[in-house]
Amino acid sequence: MLGQRLVGKNVELRPPTLEDASTYYRWMASPVVTRFLVPPPRISDGMETAWLEQVDSSKTQIIWAIYANGKHVGFSRVYSIDWLQKRALASTWLGEPDAWDKGYATEALALRNKFVFSETSIEKLQTEVFLENVDAQRWVESLGYRHYGIARHHFLRDDTWHDIWLAELLKSDWHDRLGVP
């Protein structure tokens, strides 16, 4: 499903549009942007409408476009949602290099997690980070996620296997971190 509009101090999360899906192609063509990107959903050129319809009708994912200063800078999503077990995978990434290191991803993730833990029955979010991306691991841990394992040979890219660092955030840990009863 498409995420509802969530507004923060410096970023806004909103349902993605056809224009947002088109921006994705430019980002995917950049080796700098995709270097540590765990493969996101594949959107083929000309298939934006079908992709948005599929996402909108999905019961196992929620996706938002991230905007900063009125510009589309990335995506945040919760996917592979298991409503029975109340868990899901989550990712947030910025495709615009000029938006990096400004706190936008941190704020977007905070808005997303507040929505997920306040408005849905999900109790656990899990995330995946390339093992060699130590900066992202530190960032994820600084946001309350706890490292719980490594998935070996988890993604094959350019004929090279990559291990994935795994972390999770429980709703109770999120509440404790924020002092929410």
XYZ file of N, CA and C in Angstrom:
543
model
N 0.836 -1.167 0.000
C 0.000 0.000 0.000
C 0.883 1.233 0.000
N 0.306 2.318 -0.443
C 1.033 3.577 -0.444
C 0.920 4.192 0.935
N 2.036 4.650 1.467
C 2.035 5.236 2.803
C 1.283 6.552 2.845
N 0.702 6.838 3.994
C 0.018 8.120 4.148
C 1.041 9.218 4.348
N 0.626 10.448 4.168
C 1.505 11.601 4.301
C 1.942 11.755 5.760
N 3.266 11.847 5.973
C 3.845 12.045 7.294
C 4.780 13.246 7.196
N 4.578 14.227 8.050
C 5.336 15.466 7.947
C 6.208 15.654 9.177
N 7.491 15.900 8.935
C 8.439 16.196 10.000
C 8.932 17.621 9.882
N 9.992 17.919 10.594
C 10.548 19.269 10.588
C 11.235 19.588 9.255
N 12.013 18.633 8.741
C 12.796 18.863 7.521
C 12.435 17.960 6.354
N 11.677 16.910 6.618
C 11.296 15.992 5.545
C 9.803 15.703 5.595
N 9.334 15.236 4.467
C 7.946 14.788 4.347
C 7.958 13.431 3.664
N 7.212 12.494 4.208
C 7.002 11.210 3.558
C 5.610 11.264 2.950
N 5.520 10.865 1.686
C 4.227 10.896 1.016
C 4.115 9.727 0.057
N 2.890 9.411 -0.357
C 2.733 8.313 -1.319
C 3.534 8.625 -2.586
N 4.259 7.653 -3.122
C 5.031 7.901 -4.338
C 4.112 8.145 -5.541
N 4.621 8.930 -6.478
C 3.897 9.261 -7.702
C 4.634 8.668 -8.899
N 4.040 8.805 -10.073
C 4.710 8.370 -11.302
C 6.031 9.111 -11.492
N 6.048 10.381 -11.167
C 7.275 11.165 -11.288
C 8.360 10.632 -10.348
N 7.970 10.230 -9.130
C 8.930 9.666 -8.176
C 9.526 8.366 -8.714
N 8.680 7.544 -9.322
C 9.166 6.284 -9.888
C 10.148 6.552 -11.024
N 9.927 7.596 -11.789
C 10.842 7.938 -12.875
C 12.193 8.407 -12.346
N 12.198 9.143 -11.246
C 13.447 9.615 -10.636
C 14.322 8.422 -10.252
N 13.670 7.349 -9.868
C 14.343 6.118 -9.473
C 15.351 5.656 -10.533
N 14.999 5.770 -11.832
C 15.907 5.302 -12.896
C 17.236 6.019 -12.864
N 17.205 7.330 -12.685
C 18.436 8.108 -12.626
C 19.298 7.630 -11.460
N 18.657 7.420 -10.320
C 19.402 6.963 -9.148
C 20.012 5.586 -9.375
N 19.276 4.682 -9.993
C 19.758 3.320 -10.197
C 20.897 3.258 -11.202
N 21.061 4.293 -11.996
C 22.152 4.334 -12.970
C 23.463 4.808 -12.341
N 23.410 5.238 -11.090
C 24.602 5.784 -10.441
C 25.268 4.746 -9.544
N 26.494 4.331 -9.884
C 27.212 3.390 -9.019
C 27.458 3.953 -7.614
N 27.579 5.266 -7.490
C 27.779 5.883 -6.173
C 26.547 5.663 -5.304
N 25.358 5.811 -5.890
C 24.103 5.650 -5.151
C 23.846 4.183 -4.815
N 24.133 3.290 -5.742
C 23.754 1.878 -5.564
C 24.839 1.010 -4.933
N 25.996 1.585 -4.631
C 27.127 0.799 -4.118
C 26.749 -0.125 -2.964
N 26.046 0.399 -1.970
C 25.679 -0.395 -0.803
C 24.175 -0.630 -0.712
N 23.496 -0.508 -1.807
C 22.045 -0.638 -1.792
C 21.633 -2.102 -1.900
N 21.005 -2.606 -0.844
C 20.397 -3.930 -0.926
C 19.323 -3.799 -1.995
N 19.312 -4.685 -2.972
C 18.442 -4.487 -4.133
C 16.999 -4.136 -3.769
N 16.548 -2.954 -4.243
C 15.164 -2.525 -4.034
C 14.258 -3.164 -5.082
N 12.955 -2.885 -5.031
C 12.059 -3.432 -6.051
C 12.501 -2.984 -7.435
N 12.394 -3.849 -8.388
C 12.748 -3.519 -9.765
C 11.577 -2.806 -10.430
N 11.859 -1.638 -10.988
C 10.855 -0.897 -11.735
C 11.430 -0.712 -13.126
N 10.805 -1.315 -14.119
C 11.283 -1.195 -15.489
C 10.772 0.087 -16.119
N 11.584 0.668 -17.002
C 11.184 1.882 -17.697
C 9.855 1.649 -18.412
N 8.923 2.556 -18.209
C 7.606 2.428 -18.823
C 6.621 1.642 -17.985
N 7.065 1.103 -16.865
C 6.195 0.264 -16.023
C 5.785 0.970 -14.729
N 5.965 2.291 -14.661
C 5.686 3.030 -13.434
C 4.243 2.857 -12.964
N 3.285 2.964 -13.893
C 1.875 2.858 -13.525
C 1.573 1.483 -12.944
N 2.059 0.441 -13.602
C 1.824 -0.928 -13.113
C 2.472 -1.119 -11.745
N 3.677 -0.555 -11.564
C 4.363 -0.675 -10.277
C 3.561 0.002 -9.170
N 3.094 1.240 -9.431
C 2.312 1.953 -8.418
C 1.014 1.215 -8.092
N 0.349 0.667 -9.096
C -0.882 -0.099 -8.851
C -0.588 -1.341 -8.016
N 0.520 -2.013 -8.311
C 0.894 -3.206 -7.545
C 1.196 -2.856 -6.100
N 1.954 -1.783 -5.902
C 2.289 -1.359 -4.545
C 1.022 -0.937 -3.801
N 0.168 -0.171 -4.452
C -1.055 0.326 -3.824
C -1.968 -0.814 -3.392
N -2.025 -1.884 -4.170
C -2.911 -3.000 -3.839
C -2.262 -4.022 -2.902
N -0.969 -3.892 -2.653
C -0.255 -4.850 -1.813
C -0.696 -4.744 -0.354
N -0.827 -5.866 0.283
C -1.130 -5.926 1.715
C 0.128 -6.237 2.531
N 1.267 -6.408 1.843
C 2.492 -6.805 2.537
C 3.622 -5.791 2.398
N 3.311 -4.586 1.960
C 4.331 -3.541 1.932
C 3.675 -2.168 2.004
N 4.429 -1.236 2.559
C 4.030 0.168 2.612
C 5.238 0.956 2.128
N 5.019 1.891 1.219
C 6.140 2.656 0.668
C 5.819 4.141 0.674
N 6.871 4.919 0.930
C 6.776 6.373 0.924
C 7.893 6.939 0.062
N 7.623 8.051 -0.601
C 8.663 8.866 -1.226
C 9.104 9.877 -0.160
N 10.403 10.113 -0.068
C 10.935 11.071 0.897
C 11.208 12.384 0.165
N 10.677 13.468 0.723
C 10.891 14.811 0.175
C 11.589 15.684 1.216
N 12.533 16.491 0.737
C 13.195 17.495 1.571
C 13.240 18.783 0.762
N 12.810 19.870 1.358
C 12.771 21.163 0.664
C 12.031 21.068 -0.664
N 10.955 20.283 -0.680
C 10.122 20.151 -1.871
C 10.687 19.268 -2.965
N 11.822 18.628 -2.710
C 12.491 17.800 -3.721
C 12.454 16.333 -3.308
N 12.154 15.459 -4.261
C 12.179 14.021 -3.994
C 13.628 13.576 -3.832
N 13.947 13.015 -2.651
C 15.332 12.638 -2.368
C 15.520 11.158 -2.065
N 14.430 10.384 -1.888
C 14.602 8.970 -1.569
C 13.294 8.254 -1.341
N 13.427 7.047 -0.804
C 12.278 6.200 -0.494
C 12.453 5.574 0.886
N 11.352 5.284 1.526
C 11.353 4.487 2.747
C 10.247 3.461 2.583
N 10.514 2.246 3.009
C 9.480 1.226 2.864
C 9.539 0.198 3.973
N 8.398 -0.389 4.203
C 8.231 -1.529 5.092
C 7.679 -2.614 4.191
N 8.320 -3.760 4.152
C 7.937 -4.779 3.169
C 8.062 -6.177 3.768
N 7.616 -7.161 2.991
C 7.569 -8.546 3.489
C 6.862 -8.576 4.842
N 5.777 -7.811 4.946
C 5.034 -7.744 6.201
C 4.335 -9.076 6.454
N 4.566 -9.618 7.619
C 3.874 -10.825 8.083
C 2.925 -10.357 9.185
N 1.669 -10.138 8.809
C 0.692 -9.602 9.760
C 0.395 -10.583 10.880
N 0.482 -11.881 10.623
C 0.232 -12.879 11.659
C 1.337 -12.853 12.716
N 2.591 -12.814 12.273
C 3.730 -12.790 13.200
C 4.123 -11.369 13.611
N 3.481 -10.377 13.009
C 3.653 -8.958 13.372
C 5.098 -8.475 13.207
N 5.688 -8.817 12.051
C 7.050 -8.380 11.766
C 7.173 -8.026 10.291
N 8.224 -7.263 9.976
C 8.449 -6.836 8.601
C 9.902 -6.424 8.417
N 10.322 -6.377 7.172
C 11.609 -5.796 6.811
C 11.392 -4.315 6.539
N 12.433 -3.523 6.716
C 12.310 -2.088 6.491
C 13.595 -1.552 5.883
N 13.445 -0.533 5.039
C 14.619 0.120 4.465
C 14.306 1.583 4.191
N 15.337 2.383 4.251
C 15.260 3.798 3.922
C 16.540 4.137 3.182
N 16.420 4.816 2.066
C 17.625 5.210 1.333
C 17.377 6.498 0.570
N 18.459 7.235 0.425
C 18.413 8.492 -0.307
C 19.163 8.336 -1.624
N 18.515 8.687 -2.709
C 19.123 8.584 -4.028
C 19.823 9.846 -4.481
N 19.558 10.956 -3.806
C 20.180 12.235 -4.160
C 21.416 12.451 -3.289
N 22.611 12.346 -3.856
C 23.822 12.540 -3.054
C 23.876 13.887 -2.335
N 23.283 14.935 -2.917
C 23.325 16.233 -2.231
C 22.410 16.277 -1.018
N 21.628 15.220 -0.796
C 20.758 15.127 0.388
C 21.404 14.287 1.496
N 22.565 13.705 1.210
C 23.242 12.860 2.195
C 23.841 13.713 3.315
N 23.936 13.093 4.487
C 24.590 13.701 5.653
C 23.934 14.999 6.111
N 22.620 15.084 5.943
C 21.869 16.255 6.409
C 20.786 15.877 7.413
N 20.742 14.580 7.777
C 19.758 14.131 8.751
C 18.412 13.751 8.153
N 18.276 13.827 6.833
C 16.989 13.528 6.209
C 16.589 12.058 6.378
N 17.533 11.152 6.180
C 17.203 9.726 6.325
C 16.839 9.398 7.770
N 17.547 9.999 8.720
C 17.250 9.772 10.135
C 15.846 10.248 10.473
N 15.485 11.427 10.005
C 14.145 11.951 10.275
C 13.074 11.126 9.571
N 13.349 10.705 8.328
C 12.386 9.879 7.589
C 12.163 8.554 8.300
N 13.247 7.945 8.771
C 13.138 6.677 9.477
C 12.351 6.855 10.776
N 12.569 7.948 11.475
C 11.836 8.208 12.716
C 10.338 8.381 12.444
N 9.987 9.102 11.398
C 8.575 9.267 11.030
C 7.948 7.928 10.661
N 8.682 7.151 9.843
C 8.180 5.838 9.436
C 7.977 4.929 10.633
N 8.974 4.864 11.528
C 8.858 3.973 12.681
C 7.729 4.402 13.604
N 7.553 5.701 13.785
C 6.436 6.176 14.608
C 5.111 5.714 14.013
N 4.966 5.833 12.702
C 3.744 5.367 12.048
C 3.568 3.856 12.242
N 4.609 3.103 11.948
C 4.522 1.636 12.013
C 4.158 1.168 13.421
N 4.841 1.710 14.433
C 4.617 1.226 15.793
C 3.397 1.849 16.470
N 2.880 2.940 15.930
C 1.693 3.578 16.523
C 0.400 3.247 15.782
N 0.509 3.002 14.468
C -0.699 2.856 13.656
C -0.929 1.456 13.092
N 0.017 0.544 13.289
C -0.156 -0.826 12.804
C 0.095 -1.794 13.961
N -0.132 -3.054 13.699
C 0.099 -4.080 14.725
C 1.513 -4.654 14.673
N 2.366 -4.124 13.803
C 3.734 -4.634 13.671
C 4.495 -4.423 14.976
N 5.164 -5.485 15.438
C 5.933 -5.461 16.685
C 7.443 -5.453 16.465
N 7.887 -5.808 15.230
C 9.330 -5.882 14.983
C 9.639 -5.477 13.546
N 10.625 -4.581 13.412
C 11.175 -4.229 12.114
C 12.584 -4.792 12.028
N 12.894 -5.381 10.890
C 14.234 -5.900 10.644
C 14.825 -5.137 9.466
N 16.143 -5.002 9.459
C 16.792 -4.323 8.345
C 18.048 -5.071 7.939
N 18.457 -4.842 6.708
C 19.612 -5.512 6.127
C 20.585 -4.465 5.601
N 21.871 -4.635 5.909
C 22.911 -3.695 5.483
C 24.088 -4.511 4.963
N 24.684 -4.082 3.849
C 25.875 -4.773 3.372
C 26.917 -4.791 4.479
N 27.556 -5.937 4.679
C 28.511 -6.101 5.767
C 29.643 -5.073 5.695
N 30.065 -4.728 4.489
C 31.165 -3.775 4.359
C 30.739 -2.314 4.590
N 29.452 -2.060 4.739
C 28.958 -0.697 4.963
C 28.869 -0.408 6.468
N 30.014 -0.257 7.082
C 30.110 -0.075 8.532
C 29.437 1.220 8.983
N 29.526 2.277 8.183
C 28.871 3.538 8.557
C 27.358 3.359 8.693
N 26.760 2.640 7.776
C 25.302 2.408 7.854
C 24.957 1.542 9.060
N 25.801 0.581 9.384
C 25.554 -0.250 10.565
C 25.552 0.614 11.822
N 26.527 1.498 11.943
C 26.591 2.392 13.109
C 25.366 3.295 13.168
N 24.956 3.804 12.005
C 23.776 4.671 11.927
C 22.536 3.923 12.395
N 22.332 2.711 11.889
C 21.164 1.904 12.260
C 21.162 1.631 13.764
N 22.316 1.285 14.320
C 22.396 1.038 15.760
C 22.129 2.320 16.560
N 22.554 3.462 16.040
C 22.321 4.724 16.748
C 20.830 5.054 16.818
N 20.041 4.428 15.975
C 18.595 4.653 15.939
C 17.825 3.603 16.741
N 18.562 2.768 17.477
C 17.917 1.823 18.371
C 17.851 0.394 17.881
N 18.262 0.136 16.651
C 18.259 -1.242 16.143
C 19.371 -2.032 16.822
N 19.125 -3.313 17.012
C 20.123 -4.207 17.616
C 20.587 -5.230 16.587
N 21.904 -5.346 16.463
C 22.497 -6.330 15.551
C 22.200 -7.733 16.069
N 21.768 -8.624 15.176
C 21.492 -9.996 15.615
C 22.105 -11.074 14.747
N 22.773 -10.723 13.680
C 23.381 -11.781 12.886
C 23.916 -11.294 11.554
N 24.505 -12.252 10.837
C 25.023 -12.001 9.499
C 24.498 -13.098 8.588
N 23.903 -12.681 7.487
C 23.452 -13.631 6.469
C 24.576 -13.738 5.440
N 25.220 -14.877 5.395
C 26.365 -15.077 4.519
C 25.913 -15.371 3.098
N 26.660 -14.838 2.144
C 26.353 -15.038 0.715
C 24.876 -14.773 0.441
N 24.399 -13.620 0.887
C 22.972 -13.319 0.819
C 22.567 -12.637 -0.483
N 23.469 -11.809 -1.064
C 23.168 -11.138 -2.324
C 24.323 -11.339 -3.292
N 23.968 -11.690 -4.527
C 24.952 -11.837 -5.588
C 24.868 -10.597 -6.473
N 25.975 -9.862 -6.558
C 26.023 -8.671 -7.396
C 27.333 -8.697 -8.162
N 27.231 -8.563 -9.467
C 28.423 -8.551 -10.326
C 29.308 -9.773 -10.072
N 28.680 -10.926 -9.989
C 29.373 -12.204 -9.786
C 30.134 -12.289 -8.464
N 29.774 -11.444 -7.495
C 30.407 -11.482 -6.174
C 29.327 -11.619 -5.111
N 29.535 -12.579 -4.213
C 28.603 -12.749 -3.105
C 28.877 -11.702 -2.033
N 27.801 -11.181 -1.448
C 27.910 -10.204 -0.371
C 27.179 -10.720 0.858
N 27.843 -10.565 2.012
C 27.214 -10.900 3.282
C 26.403 -9.697 3.751
N 25.343 -9.979 4.481
C 24.442 -8.928 4.940
C 24.395 -8.926 6.462
N 24.563 -7.752 7.032
C 24.483 -7.503 8.472
C 23.018 -7.294 8.806
N 22.522 -7.986 9.811
C 21.094 -7.972 10.156
C 20.864 -7.288 11.504
N 19.821 -6.480 11.565
C 19.468 -5.803 12.814
C 17.951 -5.733 12.925
N 17.487 -5.532 14.157
C 16.045 -5.472 14.405
C 15.736 -4.383 15.426
N 14.500 -3.896 15.342
C 13.993 -2.930 16.306
C 12.622 -3.418 16.755
N 12.494 -3.669 18.052
C 11.210 -4.085 18.613
C 10.401 -2.857 19.002
N 9.092 -2.999 18.906
C 8.208 -1.906 19.310
C 8.476 -1.512 20.756
N 8.688 -2.479 21.631
C 8.945 -2.184 23.051
C 10.256 -1.405 23.217
N 11.294 -1.737 22.433
C 12.557 -0.999 22.495
C 12.362 0.429 21.988
N 11.560 0.580 20.946
C 11.263 1.910 20.409
C 10.550 2.751 21.459
N 9.567 2.151 22.127
C 8.847 2.857 23.194
C 9.794 3.248 24.324
N 10.641 2.306 24.766
C 11.589 2.576 25.845
C 12.545 3.707 25.459
N 13.021 3.684 24.231
C 13.977 4.690 23.745
C 13.358 6.085 23.772
N 12.076 6.170 23.446
C 11.407 7.468 23.403
C 10.717 7.835 24.721
N 10.714 6.909 25.660
C 10.010 7.151 26.915
C 8.499 7.103 26.748
N 8.054 6.342 25.748
C 6.615 6.217 25.481
C 6.080 5.063 26.306
N 4.966 5.283 27.056
C 4.419 4.177 27.860
C 3.820 3.071 27.011
